[in-house]
C-alpha positions as a Markdown table, in Angstrom:
| # | Residue | x | y | z |
|---|---|---|---|---|
| 1 | Unk | 101.9 | 103.8 | 72.7 |
| 2 | Unk | 99.7 | 101.4 | 72.2 |
| 3 | Unk | 102.5 | 98.8 | 74.3 |
| 4 | Unk | 102.3 | 101.2 | 77.5 |
| 5 | Unk | 99.1 | 101.3 | 77.1 |
| 6 | Unk | 98.8 | 97.2 | 76.8 |
| 7 | Unk | 101.8 | 97.0 | 79.6 |
| 8 | Unk | 99.5 | 99.5 | 82.4 |
| 9 | Unk | 96.5 | 97.4 | 81.7 |
| 10 | Unk | 98.5 | 94.5 | 82.9 |
| 11 | Unk | 100.6 | 95.7 | 85.2 |
| 12 | Unk | 96.8 | 96.8 | 86.5 |
| 13 | Unk | 95.7 | 93.3 | 86.4 |
| 14 | Unk | 97.3 | 92.2 | 88.2 |
| 15 | Unk | 97.7 | 93.9 | 91.1 |
| 16 | Unk | 94.2 | 93.9 | 90.8 |
| 17 | Unk | 92.6 | 90.4 | 90.0 |
| 18 | Unk | 93.3 | 88.4 | 92.8 |
| 19 | Unk | 91.6 | 90.9 | 95.3 |
| 20 | Unk | 88.7 | 91.6 | 93.3 |
| 21 | Unk | 88.3 | 87.7 | 92.4 |
| 22 | Unk | 88.3 | 87.1 | 96.2 |
| 23 | Unk | 85.9 | 89.7 | 97.2 |
| 24 | Unk | 83.6 | 88.1 | 94.8 |
| 25 | Unk | 84.5 | 84.7 | 96.4 |
| 26 | Unk | 83.3 | 86.1 | 99.3 |
| 27 | Unk | 80.2 | 86.8 | 97.9 |
| 28 | Unk | 79.0 | 84.1 | 95.8 |
| 29 | Unk | 80.9 | 81.2 | 97.6 |
| 30 | Unk | 82.0 | 79.9 | 94.7 |
| 31 | Unk | 85.7 | 80.0 | 93.2 |
| 32 | Unk | 84.7 | 78.8 | 89.6 |
| 33 | Unk | 81.2 | 81.9 | 89.8 |
| 34 | Unk | 83.7 | 84.3 | 91.1 |
| 35 | Unk | 86.2 | 83.9 | 89.0 |
| 36 | Unk | 84.3 | 83.8 | 85.2 |
| 37 | Unk | 82.5 | 87.6 | 87.7 |
| 38 | Unk | 86.4 | 88.9 | 88.4 |
| 39 | Unk | 87.2 | 88.2 | 84.2 |
| 40 | Unk | 83.6 | 89.5 | 83.1 |
| 41 | Unk | 84.9 | 92.8 | 85.3 |
| 42 | Unk | 88.4 | 92.9 | 83.4 |
| 43 | Unk | 86.8 | 92.5 | 80.1 |
| 44 | Unk | 84.4 | 94.9 | 80.4 |
| 45 | Unk | 87.5 | 97.6 | 81.9 |
| 46 | Unk | 88.8 | 97.3 | 78.9 |
| 47 | Unk | 86.2 | 97.7 | 76.2 |
| 48 | Unk | 86.3 | 101.1 | 78.0 |
| 49 | Unk | 90.1 | 101.8 | 79.3 |
| 50 | Unk | 90.5 | 105.0 | 77.8 |
| 51 | Unk | 87.3 | 106.5 | 78.8 |
| 52 | Unk | 88.1 | 104.8 | 82.8 |
| 53 | Unk | 89.1 | 107.2 | 85.2 |
| 54 | Unk | 89.2 | 105.1 | 88.0 |
| 55 | Unk | 89.3 | 101.4 | 86.9 |
| 56 | Unk | 89.9 | 100.3 | 90.3 |
| 57 | Unk | 86.0 | 101.3 | 91.3 |
| 58 | Unk | 84.8 | 100.8 | 87.9 |
| 59 | Unk | 85.2 | 97.2 | 88.3 |
| 60 | Unk | 84.3 | 96.8 | 92.1 |
| 61 | Unk | 80.7 | 98.4 | 90.4 |
| 62 | Unk | 80.6 | 96.0 | 87.8 |
| 63 | Unk | 82.2 | 93.0 | 90.1 |
| 64 | Unk | 79.1 | 94.4 | 92.7 |
| 65 | Unk | 76.4 | 94.3 | 89.1 |
| 66 | Unk | 77.7 | 90.8 | 88.5 |
| 67 | Unk | 76.6 | 89.5 | 91.6 |
| 68 | Unk | 73.7 | 91.0 | 92.0 |
| 69 | Unk | 72.7 | 89.2 | 88.9 |
| 70 | Unk | 74.1 | 85.8 | 90.1 |
| 71 | Unk | 72.4 | 86.4 | 93.0 |
| 72 | Unk | 68.8 | 86.6 | 91.6 |
| 73 | Unk | 69.1 | 84.0 | 89.1 |
| 74 | Unk | 70.2 | 81.8 | 92.2 |
| 75 | Unk | 66.8 | 83.3 | 93.5 |
| 76 | Unk | 65.3 | 82.5 | 90.6 |
| 77 | Unk | 66.2 | 79.0 | 90.5 |
| 78 | Unk | 65.9 | 78.5 | 94.4 |
| 79 | Unk | 62.3 | 79.4 | 93.3 |
| 80 | Unk | 61.6 | 77.2 | 90.9 |
| 81 | Unk | 63.1 | 74.4 | 92.7 |
| 82 | Unk | 61.0 | 75.6 | 95.2 |
| 83 | Unk | 57.7 | 75.8 | 94.0 |
| 84 | Unk | 57.7 | 72.6 | 91.7 |
| 85 | Unk | 58.9 | 71.1 | 95.5 |
| 86 | Unk | 55.7 | 72.3 | 97.0 |
| 87 | Unk | 53.1 | 71.6 | 94.2 |
| 88 | Unk | 54.8 | 67.8 | 94.6 |
| 89 | Unk | 54.3 | 67.5 | 97.7 |
| 90 | Unk | 51.3 | 69.6 | 98.4 |
| 91 | Unk | 51.8 | 71.3 | 100.9 |
| 92 | Unk | 52.5 | 74.9 | 102.0 |
| 93 | Unk | 55.5 | 76.7 | 102.7 |
| 94 | Unk | 56.8 | 77.1 | 105.8 |
| 95 | Unk | 60.5 | 78.1 | 106.1 |
| 96 | Unk | 61.9 | 80.7 | 107.0 |
| 97 | Unk | 63.6 | 83.4 | 105.2 |
| 98 | Unk | 67.3 | 83.2 | 105.2 |
| 99 | Unk | 68.5 | 85.3 | 107.8 |
| 100 | Unk | 72.6 | 85.6 | 105.9 |
| 101 | Unk | 74.1 | 88.5 | 104.7 |
| 102 | Unk | 74.2 | 88.1 | 102.0 |
| 103 | Unk | 70.6 | 87.3 | 101.4 |
| 104 | Unk | 69.7 | 90.4 | 103.3 |
| 105 | Unk | 72.0 | 92.7 | 101.4 |
| 106 | Unk | 70.9 | 91.7 | 98.1 |
| 107 | Unk | 67.4 | 91.9 | 98.9 |
| 108 | Unk | 68.5 | 96.0 | 100.0 |
| 109 | Unk | 67.7 | 98.5 | 97.5 |
| 110 | Unk | 70.2 | 99.0 | 94.8 |
| 111 | Unk | 71.0 | 102.6 | 95.6 |
| 112 | Unk | 72.0 | 101.2 | 99.6 |
| 113 | Unk | 73.5 | 97.9 | 97.9 |
| 114 | Unk | 75.7 | 99.5 | 95.7 |
| 115 | Unk | 77.5 | 102.0 | 99.0 |
| 116 | Unk | 77.3 | 98.9 | 100.6 |
| 117 | Unk | 79.4 | 96.8 | 98.9 |
| 118 | Unk | 81.9 | 99.3 | 97.3 |
| 119 | Unk | 82.4 | 100.1 | 100.9 |
| 120 | Unk | 82.1 | 97.4 | 103.5 |
| 121 | Unk | 83.5 | 94.5 | 100.5 |
| 122 | Unk | 85.9 | 96.1 | 98.5 |
| 123 | Unk | 87.2 | 98.6 | 101.3 |
| 124 | Unk | 86.8 | 101.9 | 99.5 |
| 125 | Unk | 86.5 | 104.2 | 101.0 |
| 126 | Unk | 83.3 | 106.7 | 101.1 |
| 127 | Unk | 85.5 | 109.3 | 99.0 |
| 128 | Unk | 85.8 | 107.0 | 96.7 |
| 129 | Unk | 82.5 | 105.5 | 96.5 |
| 130 | Unk | 80.9 | 108.7 | 95.4 |
| 131 | Unk | 82.2 | 109.4 | 93.1 |
| 132 | Unk | 81.4 | 106.3 | 91.7 |
| 133 | Unk | 78.4 | 106.6 | 92.1 |
| 134 | Unk | 78.4 | 110.5 | 91.2 |
| 135 | Unk | 76.5 | 111.1 | 94.3 |
| 136 | Unk | 77.7 | 113.4 | 97.9 |
| 137 | Unk | 79.7 | 111.9 | 100.4 |
| 138 | Unk | 77.0 | 113.2 | 102.9 |
| 139 | Unk | 74.7 | 110.8 | 100.5 |
| 140 | Unk | 77.2 | 108.0 | 100.5 |
| 141 | Unk | 76.8 | 108.2 | 104.6 |
| 142 | Unk | 73.1 | 108.6 | 105.1 |
| 143 | Unk | 72.4 | 105.6 | 102.6 |
| 144 | Unk | 75.2 | 103.4 | 104.3 |
| 145 | Unk | 73.6 | 104.6 | 107.4 |
| 146 | Unk | 70.1 | 103.6 | 106.0 |
| 147 | Unk | 70.9 | 100.8 | 104.6 |
| 148 | Unk | 73.1 | 99.4 | 108.5 |
| 149 | Unk | 69.4 | 100.0 | 110.2 |
| 150 | Unk | 67.3 | 98.0 | 107.5 |
| 151 | Unk | 69.7 | 95.3 | 108.1 |
| 152 | Unk | 70.3 | 95.8 | 112.0 |
| 153 | Unk | 66.4 | 95.6 | 112.7 |
| 154 | Unk | 65.7 | 92.5 | 109.6 |
| 155 | Unk | 68.6 | 90.4 | 111.7 |
| 156 | Unk | 66.9 | 91.8 | 114.5 |
| 157 | Unk | 63.5 | 90.1 | 114.0 |
| 158 | Unk | 65.1 | 86.8 | 112.8 |
| 159 | Unk | 66.9 | 86.7 | 116.1 |
| 160 | Unk | 63.2 | 87.5 | 117.5 |
| 161 | Unk | 61.5 | 84.5 | 115.7 |
| 162 | Unk | 64.1 | 82.3 | 116.3 |
| 163 | Unk | 63.3 | 82.4 | 120.1 |
């Protein structure tokens, strides 16, 4: 039994790790960090191996949460550097907000951010996003719509301000 469990875990890793690491790479824009996040997601899966019914979905939700934590750390570091630089120069902060989609997705409330990451970045169908999050398909569809509208409005505002 233990042998087949290890074999199943090994096959799952071989099948999913490259794609998960690539997905993380697109989100964090750094190979080393992407591999750390993907590896940590697998480590967490192994620790719950017998209780996880949807390993692929578990991996992507876990990785999405780790990516969010990474983005938060980067944001804190950027704010600290900016604050120190501003205090040293004694000038007002006039840097425009970052209009990148990644930053916009990061700014979404978790209820909207997780379905966006799972559906659009992990290519999970609405049905699987529903199963992973424990929310109804209709709710997921509504959340995806709300998130797209927020992103669209924010991008439109940034475009209007850049002219």
